[in-house]
PDB file of C-alpha atoms in Angstrom:
ATOM      1  CA  UNK A   1     -33.918  -9.944  15.965  1.00 55.00           C
ATOM      2  CA  UNK A   2     -30.823  -9.454  18.525  1.00 66.00           C
ATOM      3  CA  UNK A   3     -27.273  -9.298  16.517  1.00 65.00           C
ATOM      4  CA  UNK A   4     -24.870 -11.291  17.146  1.00 67.00           C
ATOM      5  CA  UNK A   5     -22.188 -11.596  19.759  1.00 70.00           C
ATOM      6  CA  UNK A   6     -18.765  -9.873  18.549  1.00 71.00           C
ATOM      7  CA  UNK A   7     -16.409 -12.780  17.436  1.00 72.00           C
ATOM      8  CA  UNK A   8     -13.307 -12.638  19.752  1.00 74.00           C
ATOM      9  CA  UNK A   9     -10.192 -12.318  20.887  1.00 94.00           C
ATOM     10  CA  UNK A  10     -10.965  -9.060  22.347  1.00 96.00           C
ATOM     11  CA  UNK A  11      -7.971  -7.425  21.916  1.00 97.00           C
ATOM     12  CA  UNK A  12      -7.268  -3.606  22.876  1.00 98.00           C
ATOM     13  CA  UNK A  13      -4.447  -1.718  22.537  1.00 98.00           C
ATOM     14  CA  UNK A  14      -2.000  -3.202  25.171  1.00 98.00           C
ATOM     15  CA  UNK A  15      -2.828  -6.917  23.996  1.00 98.00           C
ATOM     16  CA  UNK A  16      -1.696  -5.687  20.057  1.00 98.00           C
ATOM     17  CA  UNK A  17       0.854  -3.997  21.456  1.00 98.00           C
ATOM     18  CA  UNK A  18       2.481  -6.826  23.962  1.00 98.00           C
ATOM     19  CA  UNK A  19       1.910  -9.271  20.284  1.00 98.00           C
ATOM     20  CA  UNK A  20       3.748  -7.421  18.349  1.00 98.00           C
ATOM     21  CA  UNK A  21       6.414  -7.007  20.737  1.00 98.00           C
ATOM     22  CA  UNK A  22       7.161 -11.040  21.057  1.00 98.00           C
ATOM     23  CA  UNK A  23       6.177 -10.752  16.795  1.00 98.00           C
ATOM     24  CA  UNK A  24       9.990  -8.575  17.133  1.00 98.00           C
ATOM     25  CA  UNK A  25       8.438  -5.209  15.890  1.00 98.00           C
ATOM     26  CA  UNK A  26      11.606  -2.531  17.075  1.00 98.00           C
ATOM     27  CA  UNK A  27      11.431   0.275  18.968  1.00 98.00           C
ATOM     28  CA  UNK A  28      12.895   3.053  16.444  1.00 98.00           C
ATOM     29  CA  UNK A  29      12.433   1.238  14.035  1.00 98.00           C
ATOM     30  CA  UNK A  30      10.736   2.169  10.644  1.00 98.00           C
ATOM     31  CA  UNK A  31       7.506   0.326  10.304  1.00 98.00           C
ATOM     32  CA  UNK A  32       5.785   0.202   6.723  1.00 98.00           C
ATOM     33  CA  UNK A  33       2.191  -1.513   7.124  1.00 98.00           C
ATOM     34  CA  UNK A  34      -0.176  -2.944   4.822  1.00 98.00           C
ATOM     35  CA  UNK A  35      -3.552  -4.084   7.720  1.00 98.00           C
ATOM     36  CA  UNK A  36      -7.285  -5.643   8.227  1.00 97.00           C
ATOM     37  CA  UNK A  37      -8.435  -4.611  11.355  1.00 97.00           C
ATOM     38  CA  UNK A  38     -11.154  -7.593  11.172  1.00 95.00           C
ATOM     39  CA  UNK A  39      -8.747  -9.837  10.391  1.00 97.00           C
ATOM     40  CA  UNK A  40      -7.485  -9.203  14.542  1.00 97.00           C
ATOM     41  CA  UNK A  41     -11.323 -10.109  16.132  1.00 96.00           C
ATOM     42  CA  UNK A  42     -12.955  -7.783  18.313  1.00 96.00           C
ATOM     43  CA  UNK A  43     -10.754  -4.537  18.892  1.00 97.00           C
ATOM     44  CA  UNK A  44     -12.016  -2.595  22.110  1.00 97.00           C
ATOM     45  CA  UNK A  45     -11.070   0.910  20.795  1.00 97.00           C
ATOM     46  CA  UNK A  46     -11.620   0.434  16.539  1.00 97.00           C
ATOM     47  CA  UNK A  47      -8.315   1.563  14.053  1.00 98.00           C
ATOM     48  CA  UNK A  48      -7.210   4.357  16.983  1.00 98.00           C
ATOM     49  CA  UNK A  49      -6.037   1.328  19.355  1.00 98.00           C
ATOM     50  CA  UNK A  50      -4.219  -0.547  17.188  1.00 98.00           C
ATOM     51  CA  UNK A  51      -2.082   3.139  16.070  1.00 98.00           C
ATOM     52  CA  UNK A  52      -2.509   3.460  19.339  1.00 98.00           C
ATOM     53  CA  UNK A  53      -0.591  -0.048  19.767  1.00 98.00           C
ATOM     54  CA  UNK A  54       1.552   0.924  17.046  1.00 98.00           C
ATOM     55  CA  UNK A  55       3.231   3.963  18.330  1.00 98.00           C
ATOM     56  CA  UNK A  56       3.182   2.245  21.637  1.00 98.00           C
ATOM     57  CA  UNK A  57       5.649  -0.549  20.315  1.00 98.00           C
ATOM     58  CA  UNK A  58       7.653   2.208  18.076  1.00 98.00           C
ATOM     59  CA  UNK A  59       8.197   4.184  20.528  1.00 98.00           C
ATOM     60  CA  UNK A  60       8.788   8.039  20.202  1.00 98.00           C
ATOM     61  CA  UNK A  61      12.256   7.530  17.820  1.00 98.00           C
ATOM     62  CA  UNK A  62      10.004   4.578  15.261  1.00 98.00           C
ATOM     63  CA  UNK A  63       7.890   5.686  12.055  1.00 98.00           C
ATOM     64  CA  UNK A  64       5.135   4.428  11.347  1.00 98.00           C
ATOM     65  CA  UNK A  65       3.850   4.509   8.412  1.00 98.00           C
ATOM     66  CA  UNK A  66       1.237   3.210   5.972  1.00 98.00           C
ATOM     67  CA  UNK A  67      -0.327   3.322   2.123  1.00 98.00           C
ATOM     68  CA  UNK A  68      -2.855   5.430   1.966  1.00 98.00           C
ATOM     69  CA  UNK A  69      -4.062   5.190  -1.269  1.00 96.00           C
ATOM     70  CA  UNK A  70      -6.616   6.854  -3.816  1.00 96.00           C
ATOM     71  CA  UNK A  71      -7.662   4.880  -6.170  1.00 89.00           C
ATOM     72  CA  UNK A  72     -10.733   6.725  -7.661  1.00 92.00           C
ATOM     73  CA  UNK A  73      -8.888   9.339  -8.440  1.00 95.00           C
ATOM     74  CA  UNK A  74      -9.050   7.606 -11.898  1.00 95.00           C
ATOM     75  CA  UNK A  75     -10.032   7.664 -15.435  1.00 95.00           C
ATOM     76  CA  UNK A  76     -14.193   6.010 -14.768  1.00 95.00           C
ATOM     77  CA  UNK A  77     -13.567   4.150 -17.881  1.00 94.00           C
ATOM     78  CA  UNK A  78     -11.876   1.849 -16.332  1.00 92.00           C
ATOM     79  CA  UNK A  79     -13.883   1.898 -12.262  1.00 93.00           C
ATOM     80  CA  UNK A  80     -15.288  -1.732 -12.271  1.00 89.00           C
ATOM     81  CA  UNK A  81     -16.402  -2.043  -9.270  1.00 84.00           C
ATOM     82  CA  UNK A  82     -19.364  -0.654  -9.536  1.00 90.00           C
ATOM     83  CA  UNK A  83     -18.831   0.285 -13.153  1.00 94.00           C
ATOM     84  CA  UNK A  84     -19.925   4.132 -14.403  1.00 96.00           C
ATOM     85  CA  UNK A  85     -22.469   4.478 -17.800  1.00 96.00           C
ATOM     86  CA  UNK A  86     -20.035   6.009 -19.995  1.00 96.00           C
ATOM     87  CA  UNK A  87     -22.519   9.063 -20.725  1.00 97.00           C
ATOM     88  CA  UNK A  88     -21.187   9.755 -17.163  1.00 96.00           C
ATOM     89  CA  UNK A  89     -17.333   9.739 -18.309  1.00 96.00           C
ATOM     90  CA  UNK A  90     -17.259  13.220 -19.236  1.00 96.00           C
ATOM     91  CA  UNK A  91     -18.859  14.517 -16.610  1.00 96.00           C
ATOM     92  CA  UNK A  92     -17.197  12.557 -13.698  1.00 96.00           C
ATOM     93  CA  UNK A  93     -13.975  13.809 -15.586  1.00 96.00           C
ATOM     94  CA  UNK A  94     -14.612  17.426 -15.290  1.00 95.00           C
ATOM     95  CA  UNK A  95     -15.885  17.902 -11.684  1.00 96.00           C
ATOM     96  CA  UNK A  96     -13.868  15.330  -9.972  1.00 96.00           C
ATOM     97  CA  UNK A  97     -12.159  16.928  -6.925  1.00 95.00           C
ATOM     98  CA  UNK A  98      -7.537  16.732  -7.363  1.00 96.00           C
ATOM     99  CA  UNK A  99      -5.746  15.327  -4.886  1.00 96.00           C
ATOM    100  CA  UNK A 100      -5.050  16.884  -2.055  1.00 96.00           C
ATOM    101  CA  UNK A 101      -3.064  15.679   0.337  1.00 96.00           C
ATOM    102  CA  UNK A 102      -4.493  18.011   3.498  1.00 95.00           C
ATOM    103  CA  UNK A 103      -8.303  16.337   2.684  1.00 95.00           C
ATOM    104  CA  UNK A 104      -8.364  13.407   0.217  1.00 97.00           C
ATOM    105  CA  UNK A 105      -9.281  10.344   2.264  1.00 96.00           C
ATOM    106  CA  UNK A 106      -7.326   6.982   1.418  1.00 96.00           C
ATOM    107  CA  UNK A 107      -9.388   4.224  -0.099  1.00 93.00           C
ATOM    108  CA  UNK A 108      -9.482   0.447  -0.782  1.00 90.00           C
ATOM    109  CA  UNK A 109      -6.995   0.473   1.722  1.00 94.00           C
ATOM    110  CA  UNK A 110      -8.703  -0.254   4.879  1.00 93.00           C
ATOM    111  CA  UNK A 111      -9.316   1.644   7.955  1.00 97.00           C
ATOM    112  CA  UNK A 112      -6.245   2.003  10.086  1.00 98.00           C
ATOM    113  CA  UNK A 113      -4.666   3.729   7.112  1.00 98.00           C
ATOM    114  CA  UNK A 114      -6.756   6.345   7.203  1.00 97.00           C
ATOM    115  CA  UNK A 115      -6.499   6.519  10.555  1.00 98.00           C
ATOM    116  CA  UNK A 116      -3.132   6.584  10.616  1.00 98.00           C
ATOM    117  CA  UNK A 117      -3.090   9.931   7.549  1.00 98.00           C
ATOM    118  CA  UNK A 118      -5.597  11.846  10.389  1.00 97.00           C
ATOM    119  CA  UNK A 119      -3.285  11.250  13.248  1.00 98.00           C
ATOM    120  CA  UNK A 120      -1.577  14.292  14.986  1.00 97.00           C
ATOM    121  CA  UNK A 121       1.629  14.979  13.059  1.00 97.00           C
ATOM    122  CA  UNK A 122       1.407  12.690  10.662  1.00 98.00           C
ATOM    123  CA  UNK A 123       2.648  13.840   7.051  1.00 98.00           C
ATOM    124  CA  UNK A 124       1.891  12.525   3.424  1.00 98.00           C
ATOM    125  CA  UNK A 125       3.093  12.110   0.226  1.00 98.00           C
ATOM    126  CA  UNK A 126       2.302  13.899  -2.979  1.00 97.00           C
ATOM    127  CA  UNK A 127       1.462  11.331  -5.464  1.00 97.00           C
ATOM    128  CA  UNK A 128      -2.448  11.908  -6.721  1.00 96.00           C
ATOM    129  CA  UNK A 129      -3.095   7.774  -6.117  1.00 96.00           C
ATOM    130  CA  UNK A 130      -0.295   6.191  -4.128  1.00 97.00           C
ATOM    131  CA  UNK A 131       0.802   8.425  -1.188  1.00 98.00           C
ATOM    132  CA  UNK A 132       1.825   6.574   1.848  1.00 98.00           C
ATOM    133  CA  UNK A 133       1.587   8.565   4.918  1.00 98.00           C
ATOM    134  CA  UNK A 134       3.894   8.302   8.268  1.00 98.00           C
ATOM    135  CA  UNK A 135       4.270   9.192  11.257  1.00 98.00           C
ATOM    136  CA  UNK A 136       7.006   9.721  13.717  1.00 98.00           C
ATOM    137  CA  UNK A 137      10.016  11.595  13.041  1.00 98.00           C
ATOM    138  CA  UNK A 138      12.063   9.907  10.097  1.00 98.00           C
ATOM    139  CA  UNK A 139       7.874  11.264   8.647  1.00 98.00           C
ATOM    140  CA  UNK A 140       9.225  13.549   6.479  1.00 98.00           C
ATOM    141  CA  UNK A 141      12.435  11.972   4.793  1.00 98.00           C
ATOM    142  CA  UNK A 142      10.180   9.128   3.945  1.00 98.00           C
ATOM    143  CA  UNK A 143       6.968  10.747   2.824  1.00 98.00           C
ATOM    144  CA  UNK A 144       9.266  13.746   0.587  1.00 98.00           C
ATOM    145  CA  UNK A 145      10.173  14.015  -3.153  1.00 95.00           C
ATOM    146  CA  UNK A 146       7.398  11.178  -3.470  1.00 97.00           C
ATOM    147  CA  UNK A 147       6.218  12.485  -8.190  1.00 97.00           C
ATOM    148  CA  UNK A 148       3.574  12.394  -8.833  1.00 94.00           C
ATOM    149  CA  UNK A 149       4.271  10.429 -12.770  1.00 94.00           C
ATOM    150  CA  UNK A 150       5.820   7.917  -9.666  1.00 96.00           C
ATOM    151  CA  UNK A 151       3.999   5.099  -8.365  1.00 96.00           C
ATOM    152  CA  UNK A 152       5.508   2.521  -6.041  1.00 98.00           C
ATOM    153  CA  UNK A 153       8.706   3.142  -8.263  1.00 97.00           C
ATOM    154  CA  UNK A 154      12.357   5.303  -7.393  1.00 97.00           C
ATOM    155  CA  UNK A 155      10.877   9.045  -6.527  1.00 97.00           C
ATOM    156  CA  UNK A 156       8.639   7.562  -4.490  1.00 98.00           C
ATOM    157  CA  UNK A 157       8.283   6.332  -0.587  1.00 98.00           C
ATOM    158  CA  UNK A 158       9.288   3.173  -0.794  1.00 98.00           C
ATOM    159  CA  UNK A 159      12.562   3.936  -2.260  1.00 98.00           C
ATOM    160  CA  UNK A 160      12.904   5.394   0.788  1.00 98.00           C
ATOM    161  CA  UNK A 161      12.107   3.216   2.819  1.00 98.00           C
ATOM    162  CA  UNK A 162      14.363   0.812   1.314  1.00 98.00           C
ATOM    163  CA  UNK A 163      16.860   3.348   2.147  1.00 98.00           C
ATOM    164  CA  UNK A 164      16.203   3.466   5.136  1.00 98.00           C
ATOM    165  CA  UNK A 165      16.192   0.267   5.983  1.00 98.00           C
ATOM    166  CA  UNK A 166      12.230  -0.428   7.069  1.00 98.00           C
ATOM    167  CA  UNK A 167      10.747  -3.307   7.585  1.00 98.00           C
ATOM    168  CA  UNK A 168       7.223  -4.839   6.391  1.00 98.00           C
ATOM    169  CA  UNK A 169       4.489  -5.294   8.477  1.00 98.00           C
ATOM    170  CA  UNK A 170       1.907  -7.421   6.836  1.00 98.00           C
ATOM    171  CA  UNK A 171      -0.944  -7.261  10.041  1.00 98.00           C
ATOM    172  CA  UNK A 172      -3.627  -9.116   8.792  1.00 97.00           C
ATOM    173  CA  UNK A 173      -2.929  -8.829   5.562  1.00 97.00           C
ATOM    174  CA  UNK A 174      -2.392 -10.444   2.700  1.00 97.00           C
ATOM    175  CA  UNK A 175       1.671 -10.480   0.561  1.00 98.00           C
ATOM    176  CA  UNK A 176      -1.603  -9.261  -2.460  1.00 96.00           C
ATOM    177  CA  UNK A 177      -2.023  -6.159  -0.838  1.00 96.00           C
ATOM    178  CA  UNK A 178       2.367  -5.671  -0.287  1.00 98.00           C
ATOM    179  CA  UNK A 179       3.906  -2.297  -2.215  1.00 98.00           C
ATOM    180  CA  UNK A 180       7.558  -2.789  -1.300  1.00 98.00           C
ATOM    181  CA  UNK A 181       7.236  -6.077  -3.790  1.00 98.00           C
ATOM    182  CA  UNK A 182       5.429  -3.137  -7.114  1.00 98.00           C
ATOM    183  CA  UNK A 183       9.357  -1.061  -6.182  1.00 98.00           C
ATOM    184  CA  UNK A 184      10.241  -4.618  -7.663  1.00 97.00           C
ATOM    185  CA  UNK A 185       8.195  -3.571 -11.153  1.00 96.00           C
ATOM    186  CA  UNK A 186      10.522  -0.497 -11.393  1.00 96.00           C
ATOM    187  CA  UNK A 187      13.603  -2.305 -11.634  1.00 95.00           C
ATOM    188  CA  UNK A 188      13.089  -4.746 -14.300  1.00 95.00           C
ATOM    189  CA  UNK A 189      11.346  -4.276 -18.488  1.00 91.00           C
ATOM    190  CA  UNK A 190       7.576  -3.490 -17.566  1.00 91.00           C
ATOM    191  CA  UNK A 191       5.196  -2.361 -20.392  1.00 93.00           C
ATOM    192  CA  UNK A 192       4.716   2.130 -19.845  1.00 94.00           C
ATOM    193  CA  UNK A 193       1.161   2.769 -19.574  1.00 93.00           C
ATOM    194  CA  UNK A 194      -1.538   6.179 -19.343  1.00 94.00           C
ATOM    195  CA  UNK A 195      -2.940   7.592 -16.396  1.00 93.00           C
ATOM    196  CA  UNK A 196      -5.996   9.359 -16.499  1.00 94.00           C
ATOM    197  CA  UNK A 197      -6.443  11.515 -13.312  1.00 95.00           C
ATOM    198  CA  UNK A 198      -8.211  15.009 -11.913  1.00 95.00           C
ATOM    199  CA  UNK A 199      -5.374  17.631 -11.270  1.00 93.00           C
ATOM    200  CA  UNK A 200      -5.159  21.228  -9.811  1.00 91.00           C
ATOM    201  CA  UNK A 201      -6.193  22.558 -13.787  1.00 91.00           C
ATOM    202  CA  UNK A 202      -8.357  19.691 -15.203  1.00 93.00           C
ATOM    203  CA  UNK A 203      -8.229  16.304 -16.069  1.00 95.00           C
ATOM    204  CA  UNK A 204      -4.563  15.328 -16.919  1.00 95.00           C
ATOM    205  CA  UNK A 205      -2.979  12.360 -18.965  1.00 94.00           C
ATOM    206  CA  UNK A 206       0.000  11.148 -17.707  1.00 94.00           C
ATOM    207  CA  UNK A 207       2.670   8.173 -18.524  1.00 95.00           C
ATOM    208  CA  UNK A 208       3.370   5.624 -15.795  1.00 94.00           C
ATOM    209  CA  UNK A 209       5.026   2.232 -15.523  1.00 95.00           C
ATOM    210  CA  UNK A 210       2.576  -0.423 -15.932  1.00 94.00           C
ATOM    211  CA  UNK A 211       1.916  -2.112 -11.896  1.00 94.00           C
ATOM    212  CA  UNK A 212      -0.257  -4.697 -10.769  1.00 95.00           C
ATOM    213  CA  UNK A 213      -0.340  -7.294  -8.402  1.00 96.00           C
ATOM    214  CA  UNK A 214      -1.160 -10.580 -10.073  1.00 95.00           C
ATOM    215  CA  UNK A 215       0.528 -13.923  -8.807  1.00 96.00           C
ATOM    216  CA  UNK A 216       2.204 -11.399  -5.610  1.00 98.00           C
ATOM    217  CA  UNK A 217       0.511 -14.297  -3.879  1.00 97.00           C
ATOM    218  CA  UNK A 218       2.003 -16.487  -4.966  1.00 97.00           C
ATOM    219  CA  UNK A 219       5.414 -14.161  -4.653  1.00 98.00           C
ATOM    220  CA  UNK A 220       4.359 -13.868  -1.016  1.00 98.00           C
ATOM    221  CA  UNK A 221       4.250 -17.985  -0.683  1.00 98.00           C
ATOM    222  CA  UNK A 222       7.711 -18.909  -2.237  1.00 98.00           C
ATOM    223  CA  UNK A 223       9.603 -15.236  -0.721  1.00 98.00           C
ATOM    224  CA  UNK A 224       8.371 -16.787   2.238  1.00 97.00           C
ATOM    225  CA  UNK A 225       9.531 -20.363   1.964  1.00 97.00           C
ATOM    226  CA  UNK A 226      12.943 -18.974   1.118  1.00 97.00           C
ATOM    227  CA  UNK A 227      13.413 -15.767   3.125  1.00 97.00           C
ATOM    228  CA  UNK A 228      13.874 -15.768   6.975  1.00 95.00           C
ATOM    229  CA  UNK A 229       9.436 -14.214   6.633  1.00 97.00           C
ATOM    230  CA  UNK A 230       9.340 -13.852  10.925  1.00 98.00           C
ATOM    231  CA  UNK A 231       5.515 -15.052  11.520  1.00 98.00           C
ATOM    232  CA  UNK A 232       3.121 -14.674  14.451  1.00 97.00           C
ATOM    233  CA  UNK A 233      -0.386 -13.482  15.495  1.00 96.00           C
ATOM    234  CA  UNK A 234      -2.089 -10.108  16.558  1.00 97.00           C
ATOM    235  CA  UNK A 235      -5.070 -11.166  17.929  1.00 96.00           C
ATOM    236  CA  UNK A 236      -6.729 -13.688  15.737  1.00 97.00           C
ATOM    237  CA  UNK A 237      -4.641 -12.601  12.652  1.00 97.00           C
ATOM    238  CA  UNK A 238      -1.124 -14.286  10.911  1.00 97.00           C
ATOM    239  CA  UNK A 239       1.306 -11.260  11.442  1.00 98.00           C
ATOM    240  CA  UNK A 240       4.922 -11.357   9.347  1.00 98.00           C
ATOM    241  CA  UNK A 241       7.312  -9.142   9.121  1.00 98.00           C
ATOM    242  CA  UNK A 242      10.573  -8.467   7.268  1.00 98.00           C
ATOM    243  CA  UNK A 243      12.945  -6.266   5.645  1.00 98.00           C
ATOM    244  CA  UNK A 244      11.305  -3.627   2.167  1.00 98.00           C
ATOM    245  CA  UNK A 245      14.891  -4.686   0.983  1.00 98.00           C
ATOM    246  CA  UNK A 246      14.598  -8.160   1.050  1.00 98.00           C
ATOM    247  CA  UNK A 247      11.287  -8.269  -0.583  1.00 98.00           C
ATOM    248  CA  UNK A 248      12.362  -5.725  -3.199  1.00 98.00           C
ATOM    249  CA  UNK A 249      15.390  -8.288  -3.987  1.00 98.00           C
ATOM    250  CA  UNK A 250      13.936 -11.152  -4.214  1.00 98.00           C
ATOM    251  CA  UNK A 251      11.044  -9.728  -6.291  1.00 98.00           C
ATOM    252  CA  UNK A 252      13.278  -8.212  -8.262  1.00 97.00           C
ATOM    253  CA  UNK A 253      14.060 -12.447  -9.386  1.00 97.00           C
ATOM    254  CA  UNK A 254      10.927 -13.392  -8.699  1.00 97.00           C
ATOM    255  CA  UNK A 255       8.829 -11.692 -11.339  1.00 97.00           C
ATOM    256  CA  UNK A 256      11.890 -11.587 -14.445  1.00 95.00           C
ATOM    257  CA  UNK A 257      11.740 -15.742 -13.827  1.00 95.00           C
ATOM    258  CA  UNK A 258       8.136 -15.873 -13.125  1.00 94.00           C
ATOM    259  CA  UNK A 259       6.154 -13.509 -14.696  1.00 94.00           C
ATOM    260  CA  UNK A 260       8.348 -12.230 -17.255  1.00 91.00           C
ATOM    261  CA  UNK A 261       5.722  -9.034 -19.059  1.00 81.00           C
ATOM    262  CA  UNK A 262       8.541  -8.450 -22.722  1.00 64.00           C
ATOM    263  CA  UNK A 263       5.160  -9.110 -24.769  1.00 59.00           C
ATOM    264  CA  UNK A 264       3.384  -6.251 -22.690  1.00 60.00           C
ATOM    265  CA  UNK A 265       6.288  -4.078 -23.301  1.00 56.00           C
ATOM    266  CA  UNK A 266       5.350  -4.916 -26.782  1.00 47.00           C
ATOM    267  CA  UNK A 267       1.931  -4.515 -26.619  1.00 46.00           C
ATOM    268  CA  UNK A 268       1.201  -1.991 -24.139  1.00 46.00           C
ATOM    269  CA  UNK A 269      -1.994  -2.404 -22.599  1.00 44.00           C
ATOM    270  CA  UNK A 270      -3.603   0.761 -20.641  1.00 43.00           C
TER     271      UNK A 270
END
């Protein structure tokens, strides 16, 4: 049986760049991109063409930033998709390779971030589970100083992006993937959790702020209703463009009102 024909529209480096410019992505800016390649349609050149288009629009003075998270570098006791047998847990903890920003692949964030991670000149931050990669003249500034006990807070690239006036591009991705909302979690009362992961000297445990994307879709709906979010399309995908600072400030107020975690602080869960 022959394979079904590809689903359009046909997207090229040039057509995507034109649509991003029309959306308002500006040459020279710093842009944090959350993306879904599949949502765009049939992309000639795949993720490489998407990265090329983004860099074309940002130009030589712009900086492209993506999340390059590695959620698999975590405690196997918490794995659910799929879980692993309990008798494997000690072996996995002993054998799991520690994070290496040069070689550890991104996981769970799509193929575009992994393509950026391996792009010539790309730099990557130091956190072993929630790193970011960046390409461009401000890449070193963006990824520097990512504390290994601060996933997405004040000592992460998110706070630097906020300070730099960066914007977020949701390219076929939903608000549930908007990492900027997590920075707000560090600025309101939130429980602490103990996080297990492989370290350079064996299995380690660190205390982190508990983060969750629960209800981020509702938060994003209200944010878009109340704040000037630019909306458009790129290929078949919905695209949204807004400042990191706006997202963080709105989320601080919204989360404190609609998703308070005072009970979690009293009774923290791992």
